[in-house]
Amino acid sequence: MKEVLLQIRKLLAHKQIEEAHALAEQISDPYWRGYAFKWVAESLVIKDPKRAIKIAKKIEIETLKSETLLFLSYELAKVRKFKEAVEAAKLINNDYFRKKAFRGISNALAKAIMESSAKEVKLSEFNLGEEELQYLMPLPGNIRYKDGRFFIGTEIHRIKGETKLQIFVFENFKKRKKAKLKKKEDQDLKHISNYIERLILTGQLHEAEKLAKGVEDACASYLLEEIGITYIDRGDIEKAKEILERLECADYLAAELVKFYLKRNDIEKAKKYAFRIFNPALKLSIAYSILLIDGIDEKFLREFFKDTTPYKLGRLLKFLAFELLEEAKKRNSSDLLKLSKNLFLLGKREHQKIY
């Protein structure tokens, strides 16, 4: 078996993909056949994404299949083949890998949007439809989506009761610092970042953390945040919190800690880590999750949204009330219906403060 696998690696190194694929098909052991398919799919991913995904789907070992599809989604997102990247990610059965895939694509899409010189970018420019986009929301950074366009640093005033994608911008939103790198330095950073991501993927978190501390600030925060989230998935909450304390901005890591404590009904700790979130869409999502479990805590809500005007706070509370109303209808819950009404009235009182 070792000789066959070495032969496949050699064929792929010489770009003889068809021969390598044919040889892989002949392997009887599903485990080693899966590894061979993995190598072939990875070699094809940029040249022929659809075929690469098709080959990955044939891998019978679920963990190996998930790892391969995750790799394909990363690589496709890097070259801005977002539609195909989402297609690969949707096939991942492992929840952790699936979440990582969509987050990786979301980050790559946000980067592509920010690199555009325009203040608004059409969704169609990325060969994406709203069907694919729903898996990538919310986008990181100060990017919002509305009516087929991405907006950078834009505010939309209208709020409807029923909406899937909405734009919310808060004052004093903290942005991650971007390092100005020369071309060679940028290339070196890309290589080390890819290596660290592979270490995270394979569970070598201690080594990944050591290396991440040494890279540029522009990338270190993202990598350390990924490591922290992985620690949460492993159940090592103290290590995740230790990483969070070292980061200036780690919205997704903080959000995962909030979710962790909400599941354990530890509301006070959930609220504590909610204050580490600055991404507007994530803040709204977390506020909704806390409301569902804890009900209305006016002091918390005012402090959580303290960087907004009374007018905006009123709008946000009304929006959350509409969302709770929809949930109340789905669950046929009188308690949620009452919660929705009281939250709407609180939002109305906030609006009245401006008159």
mmCIF file of C-alpha atoms in Angstrom:
data_model
loop_
_atom_site.group_PDB
_atom_site.id
_atom_site.type_symbol
_atom_site.label_atom_id
_atom_site.label_comp_id
_atom_site.label_asym_id
_atom_site.label_seq_id
_atom_site.Cartn_x
_atom_site.Cartn_y
_atom_site.Cartn_z
ATOM 1 C CA MET A 1 0.000 0.000 0.000
ATOM 2 C CA LYS A 2 2.832 2.380 0.855
ATOM 3 C CA GLU A 3 4.277 2.005 -2.630
ATOM 4 C CA VAL A 4 0.924 2.785 -4.278
ATOM 5 C CA LEU A 5 0.456 5.928 -2.186
ATOM 6 C CA LEU A 6 3.987 7.091 -2.958
ATOM 7 C CA GLN A 7 3.331 6.512 -6.649
ATOM 8 C CA ILE A 8 0.165 8.636 -6.457
ATOM 9 C CA ARG A 9 2.061 11.446 -4.723
ATOM 10 C CA LYS A 10 4.747 11.264 -7.401
ATOM 11 C CA LEU A 11 2.186 11.425 -10.214
ATOM 12 C CA LEU A 12 0.519 14.453 -8.633
ATOM 13 C CA ALA A 13 3.871 16.176 -8.196
ATOM 14 C CA HIS A 14 4.354 15.802 -11.973
ATOM 15 C CA LYS A 15 0.827 17.107 -12.669
ATOM 16 C CA GLN A 16 -0.319 13.678 -13.902
ATOM 17 C CA ILE A 17 -3.676 13.997 -12.213
ATOM 18 C CA GLU A 18 -5.651 11.609 -14.431
ATOM 19 C CA GLU A 19 -3.165 8.799 -13.821
ATOM 20 C CA ALA A 20 -3.151 9.499 -10.073
ATOM 21 C CA HIS A 21 -6.954 9.461 -9.947
ATOM 22 C CA ALA A 22 -7.151 6.179 -11.857
ATOM 23 C CA LEU A 23 -4.649 4.600 -9.461
ATOM 24 C CA ALA A 24 -6.550 5.908 -6.454
ATOM 25 C CA GLU A 25 -9.758 4.283 -7.730
ATOM 26 C CA GLN A 26 -8.039 0.895 -7.588
ATOM 27 C CA ILE A 27 -7.242 1.043 -3.858
ATOM 28 C CA SER A 28 -9.542 -1.369 -2.008
ATOM 29 C CA ASP A 29 -9.018 -0.085 1.546
ATOM 30 C CA PRO A 30 -11.532 2.814 2.078
ATOM 31 C CA TYR A 31 -9.210 4.634 4.492
ATOM 32 C CA TRP A 32 -6.213 4.809 2.156
ATOM 33 C CA ARG A 33 -8.437 5.306 -0.886
ATOM 34 C CA GLY A 34 -9.889 8.298 0.947
ATOM 35 C CA TYR A 35 -6.423 9.779 1.461
ATOM 36 C CA ALA A 36 -5.623 9.282 -2.216
ATOM 37 C CA PHE A 37 -8.882 10.983 -3.229
ATOM 38 C CA LYS A 38 -8.035 13.807 -0.829
ATOM 39 C CA TRP A 39 -4.708 14.434 -2.544
ATOM 40 C CA VAL A 40 -6.261 14.324 -6.006
ATOM 41 C CA ALA A 41 -9.081 16.698 -5.010
ATOM 42 C CA GLU A 42 -6.611 19.163 -3.488
ATOM 43 C CA SER A 43 -4.545 19.096 -6.694
ATOM 44 C CA LEU A 44 -7.621 19.844 -8.804
ATOM 45 C CA VAL A 45 -9.303 22.446 -6.623
ATOM 46 C CA ILE A 46 -8.301 25.613 -8.518
ATOM 47 C CA LYS A 47 -8.262 24.176 -12.036
ATOM 48 C CA ASP A 48 -11.529 22.232 -11.790
ATOM 49 C CA PRO A 49 -13.452 22.992 -8.550
ATOM 50 C CA LYS A 50 -16.575 20.998 -9.439
ATOM 51 C CA ARG A 51 -14.584 17.861 -10.150
ATOM 52 C CA ALA A 52 -12.485 18.345 -7.001
ATOM 53 C CA ILE A 53 -15.677 18.539 -4.923
ATOM 54 C CA LYS A 54 -17.098 15.495 -6.698
ATOM 55 C CA ILE A 55 -13.975 13.464 -5.859
ATOM 56 C CA ALA A 56 -14.040 14.668 -2.224
ATOM 57 C CA LYS A 57 -17.648 13.488 -1.913
ATOM 58 C CA LYS A 58 -16.494 9.919 -2.672
ATOM 59 C CA ILE A 59 -14.352 9.773 0.478
ATOM 60 C CA GLU A 60 -16.040 7.285 2.823
ATOM 61 C CA ILE A 61 -14.281 8.274 6.058
ATOM 62 C CA GLU A 62 -16.412 11.169 7.328
ATOM 63 C CA THR A 63 -13.680 13.035 9.240
ATOM 64 C CA LEU A 64 -11.333 12.834 6.287
ATOM 65 C CA LYS A 65 -14.086 13.971 3.925
ATOM 66 C CA SER A 66 -14.835 16.971 6.175
ATOM 67 C CA GLU A 67 -11.148 17.925 6.351
ATOM 68 C CA THR A 68 -10.850 17.715 2.568
ATOM 69 C CA LEU A 69 -13.966 19.795 1.902
ATOM 70 C CA LEU A 70 -12.773 22.357 4.453
ATOM 71 C CA PHE A 71 -9.442 22.636 2.625
ATOM 72 C CA LEU A 72 -11.226 22.994 -0.732
ATOM 73 C CA SER A 73 -13.491 25.737 0.627
ATOM 74 C CA TYR A 74 -10.492 27.662 2.001
ATOM 75 C CA GLU A 75 -8.551 27.438 -1.250
ATOM 76 C CA LEU A 76 -11.536 28.408 -3.398
ATOM 77 C CA ALA A 77 -12.322 31.388 -1.175
ATOM 78 C CA LYS A 78 -8.717 32.602 -1.445
ATOM 79 C CA VAL A 79 -9.037 32.845 -5.237
ATOM 80 C CA ARG A 80 -12.526 34.391 -4.903
ATOM 81 C CA LYS A 81 -14.445 31.415 -6.228
ATOM 82 C CA PHE A 82 -17.002 31.981 -3.489
ATOM 83 C CA LYS A 83 -19.919 30.115 -5.029
ATOM 84 C CA GLU A 84 -17.870 26.924 -5.324
ATOM 85 C CA ALA A 85 -16.409 27.479 -1.832
ATOM 86 C CA VAL A 86 -19.919 27.608 -0.353
ATOM 87 C CA GLU A 87 -20.871 24.495 -2.349
ATOM 88 C CA ALA A 88 -17.953 22.599 -0.780
ATOM 89 C CA ALA A 89 -18.706 23.883 2.734
ATOM 90 C CA LYS A 90 -22.373 22.879 2.540
ATOM 91 C CA LEU A 91 -21.327 19.247 2.039
ATOM 92 C CA ILE A 92 -19.411 19.109 5.332
ATOM 93 C CA ASN A 93 -21.251 16.956 7.889
ATOM 94 C CA ASN A 94 -18.960 17.754 10.828
ATOM 95 C CA ASP A 95 -20.466 20.831 12.572
ATOM 96 C CA TYR A 96 -17.112 22.210 13.707
ATOM 97 C CA PHE A 97 -15.473 21.940 10.275
ATOM 98 C CA ARG A 98 -18.612 23.288 8.600
ATOM 99 C CA LYS A 99 -18.621 26.341 10.863
ATOM 100 C CA LYS A 100 -14.917 26.954 10.219
ATOM 101 C CA ALA A 101 -15.456 26.661 6.466
ATOM 102 C CA PHE A 102 -18.236 29.249 6.345
ATOM 103 C CA ARG A 103 -16.317 31.587 8.618
ATOM 104 C CA GLY A 104 -13.224 31.274 6.416
ATOM 105 C CA ILE A 105 -15.265 32.083 3.306
ATOM 106 C CA SER A 106 -16.943 34.991 5.100
ATOM 107 C CA ASN A 107 -13.553 36.477 6.033
ATOM 108 C CA ALA A 108 -12.256 36.073 2.475
ATOM 109 C CA LEU A 109 -15.386 37.728 1.054
ATOM 110 C CA ALA A 110 -15.076 40.631 3.505
ATOM 111 C CA LYS A 111 -11.443 41.088 2.498
ATOM 112 C CA ALA A 112 -12.396 41.158 -1.188
ATOM 113 C CA ILE A 113 -15.107 43.759 -0.517
ATOM 114 C CA MET A 114 -12.757 45.961 1.548
ATOM 115 C CA GLU A 115 -10.131 45.840 -1.214
ATOM 116 C CA SER A 116 -12.626 47.371 -3.617
ATOM 117 C CA SER A 117 -12.267 51.114 -4.065
ATOM 118 C CA ALA A 118 -16.050 51.593 -4.160
ATOM 119 C CA LYS A 119 -18.234 52.265 -1.112
ATOM 120 C CA GLU A 120 -20.755 49.734 -2.348
ATOM 121 C CA VAL A 121 -20.210 46.498 -4.249
ATOM 122 C CA LYS A 122 -22.779 44.371 -6.059
ATOM 123 C CA LEU A 123 -23.314 40.824 -4.825
ATOM 124 C CA SER A 124 -23.258 39.616 -8.439
ATOM 125 C CA GLU A 125 -19.608 40.716 -8.782
ATOM 126 C CA PHE A 126 -18.670 37.714 -6.656
ATOM 127 C CA ASN A 127 -20.861 35.263 -8.592
ATOM 128 C CA LEU A 128 -22.972 34.809 -5.476
ATOM 129 C CA GLY A 129 -26.706 34.759 -4.913
ATOM 130 C CA GLU A 130 -28.591 35.390 -1.668
ATOM 131 C CA GLU A 131 -29.005 31.618 -1.322
ATOM 132 C CA GLU A 132 -25.237 31.271 -0.820
ATOM 133 C CA LEU A 133 -24.837 34.542 1.073
ATOM 134 C CA GLN A 134 -27.127 33.459 3.919
ATOM 135 C CA TYR A 135 -24.466 30.965 5.033
ATOM 136 C CA LEU A 136 -21.834 33.706 5.359
ATOM 137 C CA MET A 137 -23.695 36.292 7.431
ATOM 138 C CA PRO A 138 -22.840 38.307 9.409
ATOM 139 C CA LEU A 139 -19.760 39.488 7.535
ATOM 140 C CA PRO A 140 -16.867 40.625 9.735
ATOM 141 C CA GLY A 141 -15.897 44.285 9.868
ATOM 142 C CA ASN A 142 -17.994 47.304 9.032
ATOM 143 C CA ILE A 143 -19.653 45.657 6.016
ATOM 144 C CA ARG A 144 -23.397 45.365 5.582
ATOM 145 C CA TYR A 145 -25.685 43.958 2.915
ATOM 146 C CA LYS A 146 -28.920 45.275 1.477
ATOM 147 C CA ASP A 147 -30.830 44.811 -1.796
ATOM 148 C CA GLY A 148 -28.085 43.009 -3.708
ATOM 149 C CA ARG A 149 -25.250 45.282 -2.578
ATOM 150 C CA PHE A 150 -22.550 45.343 0.077
ATOM 151 C CA PHE A 151 -22.026 48.700 1.821
ATOM 152 C CA ILE A 152 -18.850 49.770 3.594
ATOM 153 C CA GLY A 153 -19.443 52.147 6.498
ATOM 154 C CA THR A 154 -23.025 52.849 5.409
ATOM 155 C CA GLU A 155 -26.130 53.207 7.518
ATOM 156 C CA ILE A 156 -29.679 52.370 6.424
ATOM 157 C CA HIS A 157 -32.452 53.824 8.552
ATOM 158 C CA ARG A 158 -35.393 51.627 7.644
ATOM 159 C CA ILE A 159 -36.203 48.610 9.833
ATOM 160 C CA LYS A 160 -38.875 46.116 8.931
ATOM 161 C CA GLY A 161 -40.428 43.495 11.136
ATOM 162 C CA GLU A 162 -39.665 40.680 8.738
ATOM 163 C CA THR A 163 -36.199 40.690 7.214
ATOM 164 C CA LYS A 164 -33.414 38.182 6.835
ATOM 165 C CA LEU A 165 -30.541 40.540 6.044
ATOM 166 C CA GLN A 166 -30.325 43.995 7.627
ATOM 167 C CA ILE A 167 -27.807 46.776 8.108
ATOM 168 C CA PHE A 168 -26.892 48.123 11.537
ATOM 169 C CA VAL A 169 -24.003 50.491 12.216
ATOM 170 C CA PHE A 170 -22.981 51.636 15.702
ATOM 171 C CA GLU A 171 -20.786 54.631 16.492
ATOM 172 C CA ASN A 172 -17.269 53.977 17.752
ATOM 173 C CA PHE A 173 -17.161 50.545 16.166
ATOM 174 C CA LYS A 174 -13.676 49.156 16.735
ATOM 175 C CA LYS A 175 -11.874 48.032 13.612
ATOM 176 C CA ARG A 176 -8.918 45.698 13.533
ATOM 177 C CA LYS A 177 -5.640 47.350 12.709
ATOM 178 C CA LYS A 178 -4.184 46.542 9.328
ATOM 179 C CA ALA A 179 -0.434 46.264 9.013
ATOM 180 C CA LYS A 180 1.199 47.829 5.968
ATOM 181 C CA LEU A 181 3.317 45.103 4.485
ATOM 182 C CA LYS A 182 5.693 45.055 1.570
ATOM 183 C CA LYS A 183 5.063 42.563 -1.203
ATOM 184 C CA LYS A 184 7.647 40.010 -0.036
ATOM 185 C CA GLU A 185 6.584 40.355 3.599
ATOM 186 C CA ASP A 186 2.958 39.922 2.551
ATOM 187 C CA GLN A 187 3.814 36.691 0.740
ATOM 188 C CA ASP A 188 5.785 35.368 3.726
ATOM 189 C CA LEU A 189 2.870 36.196 6.034
ATOM 190 C CA LYS A 190 0.491 34.331 3.748
ATOM 191 C CA HIS A 191 2.614 31.177 3.904
ATOM 192 C CA ILE A 192 2.990 31.184 7.682
ATOM 193 C CA SER A 193 -0.728 31.948 8.132
ATOM 194 C CA ASN A 194 -1.675 28.993 5.958
ATOM 195 C CA TYR A 195 0.660 26.773 7.979
ATOM 196 C CA ILE A 196 -0.836 27.945 11.288
ATOM 197 C CA GLU A 197 -4.363 27.317 9.975
ATOM 198 C CA ARG A 198 -3.331 23.750 9.128
ATOM 199 C CA LEU A 199 -1.973 23.321 12.677
ATOM 200 C CA ILE A 200 -5.312 24.520 14.085
ATOM 201 C CA LEU A 201 -7.199 22.199 11.767
ATOM 202 C CA THR A 202 -5.159 19.206 12.915
ATOM 203 C CA GLY A 203 -5.498 20.104 16.598
ATOM 204 C CA GLN A 204 -1.910 21.217 17.219
ATOM 205 C CA LEU A 205 -3.076 24.253 19.152
ATOM 206 C CA HIS A 206 -0.053 24.815 21.383
ATOM 207 C CA GLU A 207 2.279 25.009 18.383
ATOM 208 C CA ALA A 208 -0.216 27.138 16.443
ATOM 209 C CA GLU A 209 -0.514 29.582 19.344
ATOM 210 C CA LYS A 210 3.255 29.970 19.670
ATOM 211 C CA LEU A 211 3.605 30.759 15.957
ATOM 212 C CA ALA A 212 0.563 33.060 15.842
ATOM 213 C CA LYS A 213 2.049 35.299 18.533
ATOM 214 C CA GLY A 214 4.948 36.054 16.201
ATOM 215 C CA VAL A 215 3.071 37.149 13.082
ATOM 216 C CA GLU A 216 1.947 40.670 12.154
ATOM 217 C CA ASP A 217 -0.931 42.223 14.112
ATOM 218 C CA ALA A 218 -3.109 42.246 11.020
ATOM 219 C CA CYS A 219 -3.212 38.466 11.028
ATOM 220 C CA ALA A 220 -2.366 37.481 14.612
ATOM 221 C CA SER A 221 -5.760 38.471 16.016
ATOM 222 C CA TYR A 222 -7.652 36.345 13.508
ATOM 223 C CA LEU A 223 -5.409 33.307 14.061
ATOM 224 C CA LEU A 224 -5.480 33.554 17.857
ATOM 225 C CA GLU A 225 -9.250 33.956 17.741
ATOM 226 C CA GLU A 226 -9.513 30.764 15.689
ATOM 227 C CA ILE A 227 -7.349 28.981 18.248
ATOM 228 C CA GLY A 228 -9.551 30.281 21.076
ATOM 229 C CA ILE A 229 -12.733 29.072 19.373
ATOM 230 C CA THR A 230 -11.127 25.671 18.869
ATOM 231 C CA TYR A 231 -10.339 25.530 22.594
ATOM 232 C CA ILE A 232 -14.029 26.185 23.339
ATOM 233 C CA ASP A 233 -15.034 23.336 21.039
ATOM 234 C CA ARG A 234 -12.623 21.132 22.986
ATOM 235 C CA GLY A 235 -14.106 22.249 26.299
ATOM 236 C CA ASP A 236 -11.002 24.146 27.459
ATOM 237 C CA ILE A 237 -12.803 27.364 28.395
ATOM 238 C CA GLU A 238 -10.047 28.773 30.610
ATOM 239 C CA LYS A 239 -7.567 28.664 27.742
ATOM 240 C CA ALA A 240 -10.090 30.352 25.444
ATOM 241 C CA LYS A 241 -10.632 33.129 28.012
ATOM 242 C CA GLU A 242 -6.886 33.551 28.405
ATOM 243 C CA ILE A 243 -6.562 34.164 24.651
ATOM 244 C CA LEU A 244 -9.516 36.575 24.643
ATOM 245 C CA GLU A 245 -7.875 38.718 27.333
ATOM 246 C CA ARG A 246 -4.821 39.160 25.092
ATOM 247 C CA LEU A 247 -6.837 40.429 22.126
ATOM 248 C CA GLU A 248 -8.141 43.945 21.630
ATOM 249 C CA CYS A 249 -10.974 42.814 19.369
ATOM 250 C CA ALA A 250 -12.222 39.221 19.150
ATOM 251 C CA ASP A 251 -15.917 39.396 18.342
ATOM 252 C CA TYR A 252 -16.429 35.792 17.320
ATOM 253 C CA LEU A 253 -14.447 34.321 20.209
ATOM 254 C CA ALA A 254 -16.426 36.452 22.686
ATOM 255 C CA ALA A 255 -19.693 35.414 21.004
ATOM 256 C CA GLU A 256 -18.775 31.742 21.336
ATOM 257 C CA LEU A 257 -18.083 32.240 25.044
ATOM 258 C CA VAL A 258 -21.486 33.924 25.442
ATOM 259 C CA LYS A 259 -23.166 30.953 23.746
ATOM 260 C CA PHE A 260 -21.204 28.533 25.941
ATOM 261 C CA TYR A 261 -22.462 30.182 29.153
ATOM 262 C CA LEU A 262 -26.016 30.628 27.866
ATOM 263 C CA LYS A 263 -26.218 26.883 27.272
ATOM 264 C CA ARG A 264 -25.287 26.406 30.919
ATOM 265 C CA ASN A 265 -27.779 29.078 32.031
ATOM 266 C CA ASP A 266 -24.978 31.184 33.518
ATOM 267 C CA ILE A 267 -26.504 34.500 32.422
ATOM 268 C CA GLU A 268 -24.134 36.803 34.315
ATOM 269 C CA LYS A 269 -21.029 35.324 32.708
ATOM 270 C CA ALA A 270 -22.753 35.361 29.304
ATOM 271 C CA LYS A 271 -23.450 39.088 29.723
ATOM 272 C CA LYS A 272 -19.890 39.726 30.874
ATOM 273 C CA TYR A 273 -18.443 38.375 27.637
ATOM 274 C CA ALA A 274 -21.169 40.000 25.528
ATOM 275 C CA PHE A 275 -19.500 43.344 26.289
ATOM 276 C CA ARG A 276 -16.415 42.169 24.380
ATOM 277 C CA ILE A 277 -18.395 42.137 21.112
ATOM 278 C CA PHE A 278 -18.205 45.163 18.783
ATOM 279 C CA ASN A 279 -19.485 43.727 15.489
ATOM 280 C CA PRO A 280 -22.984 45.272 15.138
ATOM 281 C CA ALA A 281 -24.675 42.218 13.628
ATOM 282 C CA LEU A 282 -23.170 39.936 16.273
ATOM 283 C CA LYS A 283 -24.219 42.319 19.050
ATOM 284 C CA LEU A 284 -27.787 42.175 17.786
ATOM 285 C CA SER A 285 -27.733 38.372 17.518
ATOM 286 C CA ILE A 286 -26.309 37.978 21.030
ATOM 287 C CA ALA A 287 -28.808 40.444 22.505
ATOM 288 C CA TYR A 288 -31.606 38.385 20.969
ATOM 289 C CA SER A 289 -30.180 35.144 22.437
ATOM 290 C CA ILE A 290 -29.918 36.697 25.906
ATOM 291 C CA LEU A 291 -33.467 38.095 25.695
ATOM 292 C CA LEU A 292 -34.830 34.650 24.869
ATOM 293 C CA ILE A 293 -33.357 33.180 28.041
ATOM 294 C CA ASP A 294 -33.216 36.083 30.506
ATOM 295 C CA GLY A 295 -36.032 38.368 29.396
ATOM 296 C CA ILE A 296 -35.761 42.169 29.518
ATOM 297 C CA ASP A 297 -32.916 43.584 31.579
ATOM 298 C CA GLU A 298 -33.091 47.329 30.856
ATOM 299 C CA LYS A 299 -29.805 48.091 32.600
ATOM 300 C CA PHE A 300 -27.963 45.488 30.510
ATOM 301 C CA LEU A 301 -29.578 46.575 27.225
ATOM 302 C CA ARG A 302 -28.754 50.247 27.776
ATOM 303 C CA GLU A 303 -25.163 49.432 28.691
ATOM 304 C CA PHE A 304 -24.787 46.925 25.851
ATOM 305 C CA PHE A 305 -25.981 49.457 23.258
ATOM 306 C CA LYS A 306 -24.546 52.518 25.009
ATOM 307 C CA ASP A 307 -22.771 53.740 21.863
ATOM 308 C CA THR A 308 -26.115 54.390 20.143
ATOM 309 C CA THR A 309 -28.473 57.365 20.356
ATOM 310 C CA PRO A 310 -31.897 56.918 22.025
ATOM 311 C CA TYR A 311 -33.431 56.997 18.548
ATOM 312 C CA LYS A 312 -31.255 54.114 17.315
ATOM 313 C CA LEU A 313 -31.728 52.179 20.541
ATOM 314 C CA GLY A 314 -35.481 52.473 20.086
ATOM 315 C CA ARG A 315 -35.207 51.147 16.538
ATOM 316 C CA LEU A 316 -33.039 48.239 17.625
ATOM 317 C CA LEU A 317 -35.358 47.265 20.472
ATOM 318 C CA LYS A 318 -38.360 47.388 18.142
ATOM 319 C CA PHE A 319 -36.542 45.231 15.628
ATOM 320 C CA LEU A 320 -35.722 42.666 18.325
ATOM 321 C CA ALA A 321 -39.360 42.806 19.423
ATOM 322 C CA PHE A 322 -40.481 41.926 15.889
ATOM 323 C CA GLU A 323 -38.029 39.007 15.830
ATOM 324 C CA LEU A 324 -39.355 37.766 19.181
ATOM 325 C CA LEU A 325 -42.888 38.078 17.838
ATOM 326 C CA GLU A 326 -42.014 35.775 14.952
ATOM 327 C CA GLU A 327 -40.459 33.300 17.389
ATOM 328 C CA ALA A 328 -43.551 33.481 19.616
ATOM 329 C CA LYS A 329 -45.741 32.602 16.627
ATOM 330 C CA LYS A 330 -43.528 29.636 15.711
ATOM 331 C CA ARG A 331 -43.521 28.282 19.267
ATOM 332 C CA ASN A 332 -47.086 29.338 20.032
ATOM 333 C CA SER A 333 -45.671 30.854 23.235
ATOM 334 C CA SER A 334 -47.686 33.366 25.257
ATOM 335 C CA ASP A 335 -44.575 34.175 27.351
ATOM 336 C CA LEU A 336 -42.580 35.172 24.274
ATOM 337 C CA LEU A 337 -45.558 37.136 22.974
ATOM 338 C CA LYS A 338 -45.621 39.126 26.227
ATOM 339 C CA LEU A 339 -41.837 39.601 26.060
ATOM 340 C CA SER A 340 -42.129 40.917 22.503
ATOM 341 C CA LYS A 341 -44.838 43.397 23.469
ATOM 342 C CA ASN A 342 -42.928 44.723 26.495
ATOM 343 C CA LEU A 343 -39.736 45.111 24.461
ATOM 344 C CA PHE A 344 -41.624 46.996 21.745
ATOM 345 C CA LEU A 345 -43.046 49.369 24.371
ATOM 346 C CA LEU A 346 -39.544 49.928 25.755
ATOM 347 C CA GLY A 347 -38.343 50.791 22.258
ATOM 348 C CA LYS A 348 -41.272 53.157 21.833
ATOM 349 C CA ARG A 349 -40.351 54.964 25.073
ATOM 350 C CA GLU A 350 -36.790 55.404 23.800
ATOM 351 C CA HIS A 351 -38.125 56.989 20.607
ATOM 352 C CA GLN A 352 -40.242 59.420 22.618
ATOM 353 C CA LYS A 353 -37.121 60.788 24.324
ATOM 354 C CA ILE A 354 -36.142 62.677 21.163
ATOM 355 C CA TYR A 355 -39.331 64.748 21.144
#
